Amino acid sequence: MSLSSVTTEVVDPVPGAQAPHLPQQPDLVQLLTPEGERVEHPEYSVDLDDQQLRDLYRDLVLVRRWDVEATALQRQGELGIWASLLGQEAAQIGAGRALAPGDTAFPTYREHGVAWTRGVDPLHVMSLFRGVDNGGWDPVATGFNLYTVVIGAQCLHATGYAMGLQRDGAEAAVLAFFGDGATSQGEVNEAMIWAASFSAPVVFFCQNNQYAISVPLERQSRVPLYRRAAGFGFPGVRVDGNDVLAVLAVTKAALAAAREGQGPTFVEAFTYRMGAHTTSDDPTRYRLASELEEWKLRDPIARVKAYLARSGRAGSDFFAAVEAEADELAARIRRGTVEMPDPPGTAMFDQAYAEQTPPLAAQQAQFEAYQASFEEGGE
Amino acid sequence: MLRQFKLPDVGEGLTEGEILQWLVAVGDTVTVNQPLCEVETAKAAVELPSPYAGTVTALLHEAGDTVDVGTPIITIDTGEDATTPAPDGAGGTGGEVAAGLIGGEAPGGRTAVLVGYGPRTTEARRRPRRAAPASPAPAPLPGADYGSGGTPRPPLPGADAGGDPHPPLLATAPDATVKPVRHGGLEVGRQAEAHAAAEEAAPSRAAERGHRRPRPLAKPLVRKLARDLGVDLAALAGSGAGGVITRADVETAVSAEPAPAPVAPAAVPAPVATAGERRIPVRGVRKHTAAAMVASAFTAPHVTEFLTVDVTRTMKLRDRLATRPEFAGRKVSPLLFVAKALLLAVRRHPMVNSSWDEAAQEIVVHGQVNLGIAAATPRGLVVPNVKDAGRLSLAGLADALAELTETARAGRTAPADMTGGTITITNVGVFGVDTGTPILNPGESAILAFGAVREMPWVHRGGKGGGGKVRPRQVTTLALSFDHRIIDGELGSRFLADVGAVLSDPGTALAF
């Protein structure tokens, strides 16, 4: 690549700086337009029956309802914090449903939709955000690693795990999740270099939701993120992250290539975080309402509903049933969350090491004595 | 059963919030997750959803009150039998109170928290300790000393038999005078404070090294302050522990030297607060307003033209129209007529209702007028717009304007109402001001300022040859700012003259 061709690269347009239609992106893989129109792509395709399409819609609606309930529970003091996935449902459901049973996903702390596709009970995620435990699910049984709060660290875990699979001769792949902000982290870059060097069976799935908390993408990268893959020596593809079909198709193809020994792929799911970074954040301080309004026109769920309804694949009774199921799920999550018992204060000592070390045992004894030094029912 | 909802910690480690407004009233029926009120904290303004379904029986704080986290703010009657445990909220933040005992909440519920999240029942109150423990000193805190729980750590070589080379992390037993630190860091924070106290008491190693130190000791913030103020740290003697140069040292050095050489860029004001000076963080609406104004002022070359007109006839027309049945109950304001005049003038000069598309190098002439009205609200300036205002009848326009301003003042303008504006009116007259030079709403090419309508001496009914008489008339001044890239002086002038013509003689509208 000559220097001049590098300098002619344009940075992504500022989201929302234009008229309310998708920015002209010739490289964006899309199979379902924001208006719900099914389009074809020369390289990627999906072949789903009506039931599978309806199932994807159900997934999208249920995880959004879960997210809404969790946000409300945080506002009611029942969760310490919540990282909302609002707007990113299609990226997560599409990626999660692309995984085969033997594959493993390494999430950040926002992949509630992927957790859903791996059969993780939402309450096991809620307990983490309530501060009751560090995530209650079994990473091995679900093929879904525990949430990683450290930005980008899970990419190293994913690459290492993928190299392990390679050495075991397993026909399985690893899906590493991270955000646009994490691409600026050393760990993510190191993970990609190692994965490329060893042709590890890992797919780097970046949900570009346009903001690293408050920092817009154009401050972090001079080139579209998916083009960075070329520098590491593996393919990069940008997919409409609000198009569940396109995400599913692209991720499936990337995972299949990884399982066949063709090495890693970088998938950039171009999406938008419609809510706050977490419940501790106020996005109105760094982005304009008009931007959100424009992304609402590209809502990931509305287009699937429009497609299902217009093509006669689902009727109002189906949509009503999904809504009812979502309300039931929300009620179950609410009840289960508020009824979670607090764990004993000494639980942290039990989970640090498989076998207790003498200094930790001493600390635990001190801590118990300290706790016991207070009067009952004091606070 | 009556249930109380306590103000939760909606961020991480917040202690209080201001109730901006209540969205429900006593007697209202509420559902789970229905917004109850809007609360502004140090981090964000958020709506609090109801944890209960039922009837509101009491609002325990007024809008505008600042409430500590953990304080009950609302009482809701869930209609359940008090003896049956509620399906939701059990063990939650909502305290259960017996009927008639509002405010007499019992201790219990989930108050002990794991990592500092969640509500506190009181501010800076600590659990009582048991009576004096058997050991003379309280048990060391976890993490304070890795060795102390097991075998005692041997004294370090070179240490005096009686003196610990390390100052103790806890100089004294924690007592009530040490300010507890919120947010889970209770012990750690207290240790840190004690540590700082111990460090101050003991001579530090840095001081012993004396003149051999490579550069003056100061914290990064103090270094920056010194750099900004042009103070040479090497020339100062530090008054802090161990000779560390403090902020006060730097500030003293500046006041001793009244005219420091402008080492820092001259534009940087000295961050030394003068008496009565307040510093307000720029954020929210103010931040966006500032960004929009700067963007507009420095991208679109503005010019402003003025026109003073006699609007007596419009004011009389207004009085007549107000008595007509279709305007019964509607507010017929002077602004309504200015808006109508502007819409009529746009019809004659559509180019005024346009945008500059820098990327495409095109001028976008809009097919409809989305009429923006600049509104001063308690939270700052917002410019909601009336979509396709040109299609509305005068009564319809009156309704749209009334609704728009009411919504804006209530702070409930929907984002969609603030986007897509094509031309704006700013009514500075309501503040008794004659006129101004308005800055364009970004993306638009014209904005009309409407000044106060005053009774003024005016030469009335003068013909071409003069002969008019000075009469008291209702007079106002219009100011039109426009983007000179799109609108030439001629077009801007004609447009403004047309607006003025309709206002000075509403009959002109028939000709438009």
PDB file of C-alpha atoms in Angstrom, chain A residues 18 65 68-81 127-133 278-294 296 330 334-345 348-349 358-360 362-364 366-367 369-379, chain B residues 5-6 8-12 32-33 40-52 86-94 107-108 110-115 117-122 125-131 139-146 148-150 186-187 190 283-285 287-288 415-416 418-419:
ATOM      1  CA  GLN A  18     -25.693  13.897   7.942  1.00  0.00           C
ATOM      2  CA  ARG A  65     -36.832  -6.189  27.509  1.00  0.00           C
ATOM      3  CA  VAL A  68     -34.897  -2.225  30.014  1.00  0.00           C
ATOM      4  CA  GLU A  69     -35.853  -4.028  33.217  1.00  0.00           C
ATOM      5  CA  ALA A  70     -32.263  -4.107  34.415  1.00  0.00           C
ATOM      6  CA  THR A  71     -31.876  -0.376  33.790  1.00  0.00           C
ATOM      7  CA  ALA A  72     -35.046   0.257  35.802  1.00  0.00           C
ATOM      8  CA  LEU A  73     -33.849  -2.002  38.621  1.00  0.00           C
ATOM      9  CA  GLN A  74     -30.618  -0.035  38.817  1.00  0.00           C
ATOM     10  CA  ARG A  75     -32.605   3.185  39.065  1.00  0.00           C
ATOM     11  CA  GLN A  76     -34.524   1.592  41.923  1.00  0.00           C
ATOM     12  CA  GLY A  77     -31.346   0.797  43.806  1.00  0.00           C
ATOM     13  CA  GLU A  78     -31.466  -2.944  43.137  1.00  0.00           C
ATOM     14  CA  LEU A  79     -28.318  -3.109  41.002  1.00  0.00           C
ATOM     15  CA  GLY A  80     -25.019  -1.365  41.630  1.00  0.00           C
ATOM     16  CA  ILE A  81     -24.617  -0.525  37.977  1.00  0.00           C
ATOM     17  CA  SER A 127     -26.264 -11.247  40.331  1.00  0.00           C
ATOM     18  CA  LEU A 128     -22.973  -9.910  39.003  1.00  0.00           C
ATOM     19  CA  PHE A 129     -24.365  -6.397  38.592  1.00  0.00           C
ATOM     20  CA  ARG A 130     -26.024  -6.598  41.999  1.00  0.00           C
ATOM     21  CA  GLY A 131     -22.649  -7.357  43.515  1.00  0.00           C
ATOM     22  CA  VAL A 132     -23.759 -10.710  44.858  1.00  0.00           C
ATOM     23  CA  ASP A 133     -21.191 -12.746  42.946  1.00  0.00           C
ATOM     24  CA  THR A 278     -23.487   2.550  31.951  1.00  0.00           C
ATOM     25  CA  THR A 279     -26.094   3.796  34.377  1.00  0.00           C
ATOM     26  CA  SER A 280     -23.392   6.051  35.861  1.00  0.00           C
ATOM     27  CA  ASP A 281     -23.022   7.922  32.589  1.00  0.00           C
ATOM     28  CA  ASP A 282     -24.980  10.797  31.062  1.00  0.00           C
ATOM     29  CA  PRO A 283     -24.580  10.686  27.269  1.00  0.00           C
ATOM     30  CA  THR A 284     -26.377  14.008  26.801  1.00  0.00           C
ATOM     31  CA  ARG A 285     -23.174  15.657  27.946  1.00  0.00           C
ATOM     32  CA  TYR A 286     -21.190  14.524  24.942  1.00  0.00           C
ATOM     33  CA  ARG A 287     -23.539  13.810  22.082  1.00  0.00           C
ATOM     34  CA  LEU A 288     -26.492  15.517  20.478  1.00  0.00           C
ATOM     35  CA  ALA A 289     -30.035  14.256  20.651  1.00  0.00           C
ATOM     36  CA  SER A 290     -30.321  14.547  16.878  1.00  0.00           C
ATOM     37  CA  GLU A 291     -27.694  11.845  16.477  1.00  0.00           C
ATOM     38  CA  LEU A 292     -29.719   9.429  18.579  1.00  0.00           C
ATOM     39  CA  GLU A 293     -32.829  10.305  16.587  1.00  0.00           C
ATOM     40  CA  GLU A 294     -31.077   9.374  13.378  1.00  0.00           C
ATOM     41  CA  LYS A 296     -33.409   5.285  15.944  1.00  0.00           C
ATOM     42  CA  ALA A 330     -39.024  -9.063  32.908  1.00  0.00           C
ATOM     43  CA  ARG A 334     -37.330  -8.436  38.701  1.00  0.00           C
ATOM     44  CA  ARG A 335     -38.535 -10.970  41.237  1.00  0.00           C
ATOM     45  CA  GLY A 336     -35.364 -13.016  41.076  1.00  0.00           C
ATOM     46  CA  THR A 337     -33.124  -9.991  41.423  1.00  0.00           C
ATOM     47  CA  VAL A 338     -34.759  -8.341  44.416  1.00  0.00           C
ATOM     48  CA  GLU A 339     -34.972 -11.660  46.227  1.00  0.00           C
ATOM     49  CA  MET A 340     -31.280 -12.470  45.850  1.00  0.00           C
ATOM     50  CA  PRO A 341     -29.758 -12.959  49.274  1.00  0.00           C
ATOM     51  CA  ASP A 342     -26.587 -11.108  50.181  1.00  0.00           C
ATOM     52  CA  PRO A 343     -23.639 -13.487  50.395  1.00  0.00           C
ATOM     53  CA  PRO A 344     -21.612 -13.625  53.596  1.00  0.00           C
ATOM     54  CA  GLY A 345     -18.842 -11.046  53.780  1.00  0.00           C
ATOM     55  CA  MET A 348     -14.471 -13.322  48.834  1.00  0.00           C
ATOM     56  CA  PHE A 349     -11.886 -15.389  50.691  1.00  0.00           C
ATOM     57  CA  PRO A 358      -1.870 -18.947  55.004  1.00  0.00           C
ATOM     58  CA  PRO A 359      -1.812 -15.119  54.679  1.00  0.00           C
ATOM     59  CA  LEU A 360      -5.343 -15.166  53.297  1.00  0.00           C
ATOM     60  CA  ALA A 362      -5.049 -14.998  58.559  1.00  0.00           C
ATOM     61  CA  GLN A 363      -6.768 -12.099  56.869  1.00  0.00           C
ATOM     62  CA  GLN A 364     -10.051 -13.921  56.917  1.00  0.00           C
ATOM     63  CA  GLN A 366      -9.006 -10.834  61.200  1.00  0.00           C
ATOM     64  CA  PHE A 367     -11.874  -9.786  59.009  1.00  0.00           C
ATOM     65  CA  ALA A 369     -13.107 -10.637  64.171  1.00  0.00           C
ATOM     66  CA  TYR A 370     -13.498  -7.123  62.850  1.00  0.00           C
ATOM     67  CA  GLN A 371     -17.023  -7.788  61.611  1.00  0.00           C
ATOM     68  CA  ALA A 372     -17.897  -9.328  64.946  1.00  0.00           C
ATOM     69  CA  SER A 373     -16.720  -6.202  66.751  1.00  0.00           C
ATOM     70  CA  PHE A 374     -19.842  -4.325  65.683  1.00  0.00           C
ATOM     71  CA  GLU A 375     -23.118  -4.436  67.546  1.00  0.00           C
ATOM     72  CA  GLU A 376     -25.929  -6.342  65.941  1.00  0.00           C
ATOM     73  CA  GLY A 377     -28.270  -4.487  63.624  1.00  0.00           C
ATOM     74  CA  GLY A 378     -26.146  -1.424  63.924  1.00  0.00           C
ATOM     75  CA  GLU A 379     -26.555   0.375  60.684  1.00  0.00           C
TER      76      GLU A 379
ATOM     77  CA  PHE B   5     -39.213   4.227  47.887  1.00  0.00           C
ATOM     78  CA  LYS B   6     -35.885   5.540  49.083  1.00  0.00           C
ATOM     79  CA  PRO B   8     -31.219   5.114  45.421  1.00  0.00           C
ATOM     80  CA  ASP B   9     -27.638   5.702  44.419  1.00  0.00           C
ATOM     81  CA  VAL B  10     -28.186   5.910  40.669  1.00  0.00           C
ATOM     82  CA  GLY B  11     -24.522   6.454  39.907  1.00  0.00           C
ATOM     83  CA  GLU B  12     -21.646   4.833  41.676  1.00  0.00           C
ATOM     84  CA  VAL B  32     -44.084  -0.816  38.068  1.00  0.00           C
ATOM     85  CA  ASN B  33     -41.385   1.124  36.187  1.00  0.00           C
ATOM     86  CA  GLU B  40     -30.419  15.301  39.017  1.00  0.00           C
ATOM     87  CA  THR B  41     -27.241  14.010  40.616  1.00  0.00           C
ATOM     88  CA  ALA B  42     -23.655  15.030  40.224  1.00  0.00           C
ATOM     89  CA  LYS B  43     -23.499  12.652  37.290  1.00  0.00           C
ATOM     90  CA  ALA B  44     -26.750  12.852  35.392  1.00  0.00           C
ATOM     91  CA  ALA B  45     -30.389  13.842  35.344  1.00  0.00           C
ATOM     92  CA  VAL B  46     -32.401  10.631  35.334  1.00  0.00           C
ATOM     93  CA  GLU B  47     -35.974   9.510  35.747  1.00  0.00           C
ATOM     94  CA  LEU B  48     -36.650   7.185  38.645  1.00  0.00           C
ATOM     95  CA  PRO B  49     -39.039   4.372  37.760  1.00  0.00           C
ATOM     96  CA  SER B  50     -41.472   3.096  40.357  1.00  0.00           C
ATOM     97  CA  PRO B  51     -40.553  -0.206  42.014  1.00  0.00           C
ATOM     98  CA  TYR B  52     -44.199  -0.700  43.047  1.00  0.00           C
ATOM     99  CA  ALA B  86     -44.832  -8.675  48.504  1.00  0.00           C
ATOM    100  CA  PRO B  87     -43.717 -10.482  45.373  1.00  0.00           C
ATOM    101  CA  ASP B  88     -41.411  -7.661  44.443  1.00  0.00           C
ATOM    102  CA  GLY B  89     -39.354  -5.308  46.473  1.00  0.00           C
ATOM    103  CA  ALA B  90     -38.846  -7.797  49.264  1.00  0.00           C
ATOM    104  CA  GLY B  91     -35.473  -7.106  50.712  1.00  0.00           C
ATOM    105  CA  GLY B  92     -35.180  -4.194  48.358  1.00  0.00           C
ATOM    106  CA  THR B  93     -34.627  -0.569  49.056  1.00  0.00           C
ATOM    107  CA  GLY B  94     -38.228   0.124  49.726  1.00  0.00           C
ATOM    108  CA  PRO B 107     -34.109  -0.555  60.404  1.00  0.00           C
ATOM    109  CA  GLY B 108     -33.573  -3.658  58.360  1.00  0.00           C
ATOM    110  CA  ARG B 110     -31.048  -4.470  52.538  1.00  0.00           C
ATOM    111  CA  THR B 111     -28.928  -1.836  54.118  1.00  0.00           C
ATOM    112  CA  ALA B 112     -25.716  -3.695  54.556  1.00  0.00           C
ATOM    113  CA  VAL B 113     -24.123  -3.426  51.170  1.00  0.00           C
ATOM    114  CA  LEU B 114     -21.336  -5.337  49.602  1.00  0.00           C
ATOM    115  CA  VAL B 115     -19.177  -2.942  47.713  1.00  0.00           C
ATOM    116  CA  TYR B 117     -23.351   0.556  46.318  1.00  0.00           C
ATOM    117  CA  GLY B 118     -26.850   0.981  47.407  1.00  0.00           C
ATOM    118  CA  PRO B 119     -28.523   3.366  49.722  1.00  0.00           C
ATOM    119  CA  ARG B 120     -27.249   4.477  53.067  1.00  0.00           C
ATOM    120  CA  THR B 121     -29.771   5.170  55.708  1.00  0.00           C
ATOM    121  CA  THR B 122     -27.794   8.029  57.134  1.00  0.00           C
ATOM    122  CA  ARG B 125     -22.935   7.654  60.719  1.00  0.00           C
ATOM    123  CA  ARG B 126     -21.080   4.540  61.733  1.00  0.00           C
ATOM    124  CA  ARG B 127     -22.177   1.322  63.222  1.00  0.00           C
ATOM    125  CA  PRO B 128     -21.580   1.338  66.924  1.00  0.00           C
ATOM    126  CA  ARG B 129     -18.674  -0.754  68.090  1.00  0.00           C
ATOM    127  CA  ARG B 130     -19.030  -3.241  70.843  1.00  0.00           C
ATOM    128  CA  ALA B 131     -17.719  -2.309  74.252  1.00  0.00           C
ATOM    129  CA  ALA B 139      -7.651  -5.682  65.468  1.00  0.00           C
ATOM    130  CA  PRO B 140      -5.604  -4.397  62.578  1.00  0.00           C
ATOM    131  CA  LEU B 141      -7.573  -3.922  59.454  1.00  0.00           C
ATOM    132  CA  PRO B 142      -7.315  -6.515  56.734  1.00  0.00           C
ATOM    133  CA  GLY B 143      -4.569  -5.740  54.350  1.00  0.00           C
ATOM    134  CA  ALA B 144      -2.902  -3.319  56.713  1.00  0.00           C
ATOM    135  CA  ASP B 145      -0.029  -5.669  57.354  1.00  0.00           C
ATOM    136  CA  TYR B 146       0.316  -9.007  55.635  1.00  0.00           C
ATOM    137  CA  SER B 148       0.632  -9.380  61.486  1.00  0.00           C
ATOM    138  CA  GLY B 149      -2.024 -12.072  61.475  1.00  0.00           C
ATOM    139  CA  GLY B 150       0.496 -14.884  61.432  1.00  0.00           C
ATOM    140  CA  LEU B 186     -14.141   2.621  54.099  1.00  0.00           C
ATOM    141  CA  GLU B 187     -11.151   0.917  55.589  1.00  0.00           C
ATOM    142  CA  ARG B 190      -9.334   5.649  56.531  1.00  0.00           C
ATOM    143  CA  ARG B 283     -21.925  20.868  30.454  1.00  0.00           C
ATOM    144  CA  GLY B 284     -25.330  19.752  29.320  1.00  0.00           C
ATOM    145  CA  VAL B 285     -27.426  22.299  27.479  1.00  0.00           C
ATOM    146  CA  LYS B 287     -22.114  22.960  26.509  1.00  0.00           C
ATOM    147  CA  HIS B 288     -24.182  22.182  23.457  1.00  0.00           C
ATOM    148  CA  PRO B 415     -35.409  15.538  20.675  1.00  0.00           C
ATOM    149  CA  ALA B 416     -37.324  15.158  17.416  1.00  0.00           C
ATOM    150  CA  MET B 418     -35.470  20.155  18.158  1.00  0.00           C
ATOM    151  CA  THR B 419     -34.118  18.712  14.941  1.00  0.00           C
TER     152      THR B 419
END
